[in-house]
Amino acid sequence: MSTSRTSLPVPMFSRNDFNIWSVLKNCIGKELSKITMPVVFNEPLSFLQRMTEYMEYAKLLRVASEQETPLERLKYVSAFAVSALASNWERLGKPFNPLLGETYELTRPEFRIICEQVSHHPPISAFHADSESFRFHGSIHPKLKFWGKSVEIQPKGVVTVEFPKLNEAYSWSNVNCCVHNVIVGKLWIEQYGMMEVISHQHGMKATLNFKPSGWNNKDLHRVEGYITDRNKRKTHFLYGKWTEFIKCTDYVSYEEYIKENAHKFKRNADDRSKSPNESPANTPRKVLSKLNSLKMSSFKSLSIQEPDDPPEPSEGDIPKSDSTYSIDIPNSVTLWEAESRPANTAEYYQFTNFAMSLNQLEEHMKQPRALCPTDSRLRPDIRKLEQGDMDGAAAEKTRLEEKQRENRKKSKKGGQDELVIFPRWFNQSINPHTKQEDWIYKGGYWDRNDDNLELDIF
């Protein structure tokens, strides 16, 4: 097997001469379904590949499965849930929208995963990963809201971890992501909101608070939370930064620590006043009204809303963490630490080492039918962007979008080959653990035979 690459073929194109705001304001009054972001704002990955970055720290699930008690397993599953978001920091490129039926597979020593775009309207991406010790699956329906100064991405959907040999399951929903300074200044990313990691068999729960940075950046990147038992009694305290690490200590040690360090946990009145539920300051009313109900093709909806706005802690600059508020509680155990990014990450879309390899066409993949014909690695628009051909990528992106529309028309008229029905690998059904509607893997992908199928989506 080929060695994983440590860079892309060509450094990314500079976005300094482009402004997202200039694109958005020029979209006013246009046909809503036709609005697309220029390729210069993309990164050379499909959303299916970006979703696979959940698995960068999959070893945490193996470690969790090896723990002797449900409590210890919950700790490591919670650490995995946080680690899945670490690669988002500074990642300002938008992944390409998957085409209906598009797939992506990845095999690593710790796991294998299959992803599929199971719905186009609304856009829904499903995935299923497995190994000897765990299964991890879910479906994500990303929504995007534009607030005038920031863009909020809501990853709607629930993900589930199963340990089949232990007859255990855990589930959670991911928190929101906000891109700040869309109009003026340098773009930066913030994750915020509440995440509940539920242990379905044992009645335990980890409740994690991804904090907004606040006006003084005291809480930049901070995550804090509790593990509660089936009687809702707090037993452990989890803390850290979603960009760096997660630690855990017993609740008594946390209480002792907070007596001496209360200032590191309490937020002042100014910080509280800028919660995610309040409107950002100085957002022009005219901007709000003009852009109301605006849509972007990349997500189901793009709209201005005044209540429930995400936080706007700073104007123009990227905030820096204040080391004064660092927390290190006695008797803590480090559950997860982020790996450092490659030295050239800024030249390559701020990719992690893991992300660098996701669109790599390894030698064994170049053999006929080695990859499923619908695999994201075979998309010409993503490939051209990765190679630095901006015009070619834009042309291919347009061609693929038009081809998808034509295929939809044919399928509605009954002209599509009846042997090929998308989605192929997932069924919509009830998740037995969450009791909610979900997309569940049907099986068969790794033993498939595509020889007699016409799978021409690219």
PDB file of N, CA and C in Angstrom, residues 8-18 36-45 93-94 96 347-349 379-399:
ATOM      1  N   LEU A   8      -0.246  18.247  -0.405  1.00  0.00           N
ATOM      2  CA  LEU A   8      -1.046  18.114  -1.627  1.00  0.00           C
ATOM      3  C   LEU A   8      -0.170  18.438  -2.833  1.00  0.00           C
ATOM      4  N   PRO A   9      -0.621  18.103  -4.049  1.00  0.00           N
ATOM      5  CA  PRO A   9       0.198  18.362  -5.239  1.00  0.00           C
ATOM      6  C   PRO A   9       0.581  19.834  -5.419  1.00  0.00           C
ATOM      7  N   VAL A  10      -0.345  20.738  -5.057  1.00  0.00           N
ATOM      8  CA  VAL A  10      -0.126  22.174  -5.273  1.00  0.00           C
ATOM      9  C   VAL A  10      -0.623  22.936  -4.047  1.00  0.00           C
ATOM     10  N   PRO A  11       0.109  23.958  -3.569  1.00  0.00           N
ATOM     11  CA  PRO A  11      -0.410  24.781  -2.466  1.00  0.00           C
ATOM     12  C   PRO A  11      -1.723  25.452  -2.853  1.00  0.00           C
ATOM     13  N   MET A  12      -2.518  25.796  -1.824  1.00  0.00           N
ATOM     14  CA  MET A  12      -3.821  26.400  -2.082  1.00  0.00           C
ATOM     15  C   MET A  12      -3.688  27.780  -2.717  1.00  0.00           C
ATOM     16  N   PHE A  13      -4.723  28.145  -3.453  1.00  0.00           N
ATOM     17  CA  PHE A  13      -4.801  29.457  -4.096  1.00  0.00           C
ATOM     18  C   PHE A  13      -5.127  30.501  -3.039  1.00  0.00           C
ATOM     19  N   SER A  14      -4.501  31.650  -3.114  1.00  0.00           N
ATOM     20  CA  SER A  14      -4.751  32.700  -2.122  1.00  0.00           C
ATOM     21  C   SER A  14      -6.168  33.239  -2.240  1.00  0.00           C
ATOM     22  N   ARG A  15      -6.830  33.362  -1.085  1.00  0.00           N
ATOM     23  CA  ARG A  15      -8.182  33.924  -1.071  1.00  0.00           C
ATOM     24  C   ARG A  15      -8.176  35.408  -0.720  1.00  0.00           C
ATOM     25  N   ASN A  16      -6.981  36.006  -0.625  1.00  0.00           N
ATOM     26  CA  ASN A  16      -6.878  37.395  -0.168  1.00  0.00           C
ATOM     27  C   ASN A  16      -7.619  38.365  -1.080  1.00  0.00           C
ATOM     28  N   ASP A  17      -7.705  38.025  -2.367  1.00  0.00           N
ATOM     29  CA  ASP A  17      -8.363  38.922  -3.316  1.00  0.00           C
ATOM     30  C   ASP A  17      -9.854  38.648  -3.413  1.00  0.00           C
ATOM     31  N   PHE A  18     -10.372  37.732  -2.591  1.00  0.00           N
ATOM     32  CA  PHE A  18     -11.784  37.382  -2.651  1.00  0.00           C
ATOM     33  C   PHE A  18     -12.432  37.650  -1.300  1.00  0.00           C
ATOM     34  N   THR A  36     -24.348  29.721  -5.935  1.00  0.00           N
ATOM     35  CA  THR A  36     -23.264  28.845  -5.512  1.00  0.00           C
ATOM     36  C   THR A  36     -22.042  29.676  -5.147  1.00  0.00           C
ATOM     37  N   MET A  37     -21.265  29.153  -4.228  1.00  0.00           N
ATOM     38  CA  MET A  37     -20.026  29.824  -3.853  1.00  0.00           C
ATOM     39  C   MET A  37     -18.953  29.532  -4.891  1.00  0.00           C
ATOM     40  N   PRO A  38     -18.115  30.493  -5.240  1.00  0.00           N
ATOM     41  CA  PRO A  38     -17.005  30.238  -6.167  1.00  0.00           C
ATOM     42  C   PRO A  38     -16.078  29.159  -5.617  1.00  0.00           C
ATOM     43  N   VAL A  39     -15.447  28.421  -6.524  1.00  0.00           N
ATOM     44  CA  VAL A  39     -14.575  27.313  -6.142  1.00  0.00           C
ATOM     45  C   VAL A  39     -13.420  27.770  -5.257  1.00  0.00           C
ATOM     46  N   VAL A  40     -13.040  29.040  -5.364  1.00  0.00           N
ATOM     47  CA  VAL A  40     -11.922  29.539  -4.561  1.00  0.00           C
ATOM     48  C   VAL A  40     -12.181  29.389  -3.066  1.00  0.00           C
ATOM     49  N   PHE A  41     -13.460  29.296  -2.673  1.00  0.00           N
ATOM     50  CA  PHE A  41     -13.791  29.137  -1.255  1.00  0.00           C
ATOM     51  C   PHE A  41     -13.881  27.668  -0.832  1.00  0.00           C
ATOM     52  N   ASN A  42     -13.677  26.746  -1.783  1.00  0.00           N
ATOM     53  CA  ASN A  42     -13.726  25.323  -1.462  1.00  0.00           C
ATOM     54  C   ASN A  42     -12.364  24.817  -1.002  1.00  0.00           C
ATOM     55  N   GLU A  43     -12.382  23.666  -0.321  1.00  0.00           N
ATOM     56  CA  GLU A  43     -11.184  22.881  -0.106  1.00  0.00           C
ATOM     57  C   GLU A  43     -11.330  21.604  -0.936  1.00  0.00           C
ATOM     58  N   PRO A  44     -10.223  20.973  -1.355  1.00  0.00           N
ATOM     59  CA  PRO A  44     -10.325  19.829  -2.268  1.00  0.00           C
ATOM     60  C   PRO A  44     -10.711  18.526  -1.570  1.00  0.00           C
ATOM     61  N   LEU A  45     -11.873  18.556  -0.928  1.00  0.00           N
ATOM     62  CA  LEU A  45     -12.471  17.379  -0.313  1.00  0.00           C
ATOM     63  C   LEU A  45     -13.974  17.438  -0.482  1.00  0.00           C
ATOM     64  N   GLY A  93     -12.024  26.486   4.387  1.00  0.00           N
ATOM     65  CA  GLY A  93     -12.509  26.076   3.073  1.00  0.00           C
ATOM     66  C   GLY A  93     -13.777  25.246   3.208  1.00  0.00           C
ATOM     67  N   LYS A  94     -14.694  25.430   2.264  1.00  0.00           N
ATOM     68  CA  LYS A  94     -15.945  24.671   2.284  1.00  0.00           C
ATOM     69  C   LYS A  94     -15.770  23.380   1.489  1.00  0.00           C
ATOM     70  N   PHE A  96     -16.782  20.254  -0.904  1.00  0.00           N
ATOM     71  CA  PHE A  96     -17.716  20.148  -2.028  1.00  0.00           C
ATOM     72  C   PHE A  96     -18.964  19.398  -1.592  1.00  0.00           C
ATOM     73  N   GLU A 347      -0.292  26.254   4.034  1.00  0.00           N
ATOM     74  CA  GLU A 347      -0.234  26.269   2.568  1.00  0.00           C
ATOM     75  C   GLU A 347      -1.248  25.307   1.959  1.00  0.00           C
ATOM     76  N   TYR A 348      -1.753  24.380   2.754  1.00  0.00           N
ATOM     77  CA  TYR A 348      -2.628  23.329   2.258  1.00  0.00           C
ATOM     78  C   TYR A 348      -3.937  23.277   3.046  1.00  0.00           C
ATOM     79  N   TYR A 349      -4.659  24.388   3.034  1.00  0.00           N
ATOM     80  CA  TYR A 349      -6.031  24.452   3.558  1.00  0.00           C
ATOM     81  C   TYR A 349      -6.121  24.146   5.048  1.00  0.00           C
ATOM     82  N   ARG A 379     -13.905  12.214  -8.406  1.00  0.00           N
ATOM     83  CA  ARG A 379     -14.582  13.442  -8.844  1.00  0.00           C
ATOM     84  C   ARG A 379     -13.591  14.375  -9.529  1.00  0.00           C
ATOM     85  N   PRO A 380     -13.851  14.757 -10.770  1.00  0.00           N
ATOM     86  CA  PRO A 380     -12.893  15.596 -11.496  1.00  0.00           C
ATOM     87  C   PRO A 380     -12.775  17.019 -10.963  1.00  0.00           C
ATOM     88  N   ASP A 381     -13.851  17.589 -10.391  1.00  0.00           N
ATOM     89  CA  ASP A 381     -13.746  18.970  -9.899  1.00  0.00           C
ATOM     90  C   ASP A 381     -12.853  19.047  -8.668  1.00  0.00           C
ATOM     91  N   ILE A 382     -12.980  18.081  -7.758  1.00  0.00           N
ATOM     92  CA  ILE A 382     -12.124  18.055  -6.579  1.00  0.00           C
ATOM     93  C   ILE A 382     -10.674  17.794  -6.975  1.00  0.00           C
ATOM     94  N   ARG A 383     -10.490  16.861  -7.912  1.00  0.00           N
ATOM     95  CA  ARG A 383      -9.134  16.539  -8.365  1.00  0.00           C
ATOM     96  C   ARG A 383      -8.460  17.750  -8.992  1.00  0.00           C
ATOM     97  N   LYS A 384      -9.192  18.515  -9.804  1.00  0.00           N
ATOM     98  CA  LYS A 384      -8.608  19.680 -10.467  1.00  0.00           C
ATOM     99  C   LYS A 384      -8.273  20.786  -9.463  1.00  0.00           C
ATOM    100  N   LEU A 385      -9.120  20.985  -8.456  1.00  0.00           N
ATOM    101  CA  LEU A 385      -8.806  21.984  -7.440  1.00  0.00           C
ATOM    102  C   LEU A 385      -7.546  21.575  -6.678  1.00  0.00           C
ATOM    103  N   GLU A 386      -7.439  20.294  -6.357  1.00  0.00           N
ATOM    104  CA  GLU A 386      -6.256  19.806  -5.655  1.00  0.00           C
ATOM    105  C   GLU A 386      -4.986  20.047  -6.475  1.00  0.00           C
ATOM    106  N   GLN A 387      -5.122  20.005  -7.801  1.00  0.00           N
ATOM    107  CA  GLN A 387      -3.971  20.200  -8.683  1.00  0.00           C
ATOM    108  C   GLN A 387      -3.751  21.665  -9.054  1.00  0.00           C
ATOM    109  N   GLY A 388      -4.586  22.557  -8.502  1.00  0.00           N
ATOM    110  CA  GLY A 388      -4.387  23.984  -8.727  1.00  0.00           C
ATOM    111  C   GLY A 388      -5.060  24.538  -9.959  1.00  0.00           C
ATOM    112  N   ASP A 389      -5.894  23.737 -10.631  1.00  0.00           N
ATOM    113  CA  ASP A 389      -6.598  24.192 -11.839  1.00  0.00           C
ATOM    114  C   ASP A 389      -7.955  24.771 -11.430  1.00  0.00           C
ATOM    115  N   MET A 390      -7.948  26.060 -11.063  1.00  0.00           N
ATOM    116  CA  MET A 390      -9.147  26.694 -10.546  1.00  0.00           C
ATOM    117  C   MET A 390     -10.254  26.769 -11.599  1.00  0.00           C
ATOM    118  N   ASP A 391      -9.918  27.173 -12.821  1.00  0.00           N
ATOM    119  CA  ASP A 391     -10.919  27.288 -13.880  1.00  0.00           C
ATOM    120  C   ASP A 391     -11.485  25.920 -14.239  1.00  0.00           C
ATOM    121  N   GLY A 392     -10.603  24.926 -14.314  1.00  0.00           N
ATOM    122  CA  GLY A 392     -11.064  23.575 -14.627  1.00  0.00           C
ATOM    123  C   GLY A 392     -11.977  23.030 -13.548  1.00  0.00           C
ATOM    124  N   ALA A 393     -11.651  23.309 -12.290  1.00  0.00           N
ATOM    125  CA  ALA A 393     -12.482  22.846 -11.182  1.00  0.00           C
ATOM    126  C   ALA A 393     -13.858  23.486 -11.231  1.00  0.00           C
ATOM    127  N   ALA A 394     -13.891  24.781 -11.517  1.00  0.00           N
ATOM    128  CA  ALA A 394     -15.176  25.488 -11.596  1.00  0.00           C
ATOM    129  C   ALA A 394     -16.026  24.932 -12.731  1.00  0.00           C
ATOM    130  N   ALA A 395     -15.396  24.665 -13.887  1.00  0.00           N
ATOM    131  CA  ALA A 395     -16.134  24.138 -15.036  1.00  0.00           C
ATOM    132  C   ALA A 395     -16.680  22.741 -14.739  1.00  0.00           C
ATOM    133  N   GLU A 396     -15.861  21.902 -14.121  1.00  0.00           N
ATOM    134  CA  GLU A 396     -16.310  20.547 -13.789  1.00  0.00           C
ATOM    135  C   GLU A 396     -17.405  20.570 -12.720  1.00  0.00           C
ATOM    136  N   LYS A 397     -17.267  21.457 -11.763  1.00  0.00           N
ATOM    137  CA  LYS A 397     -18.293  21.563 -10.712  1.00  0.00           C
ATOM    138  C   LYS A 397     -19.636  21.920 -11.333  1.00  0.00           C
ATOM    139  N   THR A 398     -19.633  22.869 -12.258  1.00  0.00           N
ATOM    140  CA  THR A 398     -20.872  23.251 -12.949  1.00  0.00           C
ATOM    141  C   THR A 398     -21.416  22.082 -13.761  1.00  0.00           C
ATOM    142  N   ARG A 399     -20.534  21.385 -14.493  1.00  0.00           N
ATOM    143  CA  ARG A 399     -20.965  20.254 -15.319  1.00  0.00           C
ATOM    144  C   ARG A 399     -21.602  19.161 -14.463  1.00  0.00           C
TER     145      ARG A 399
END
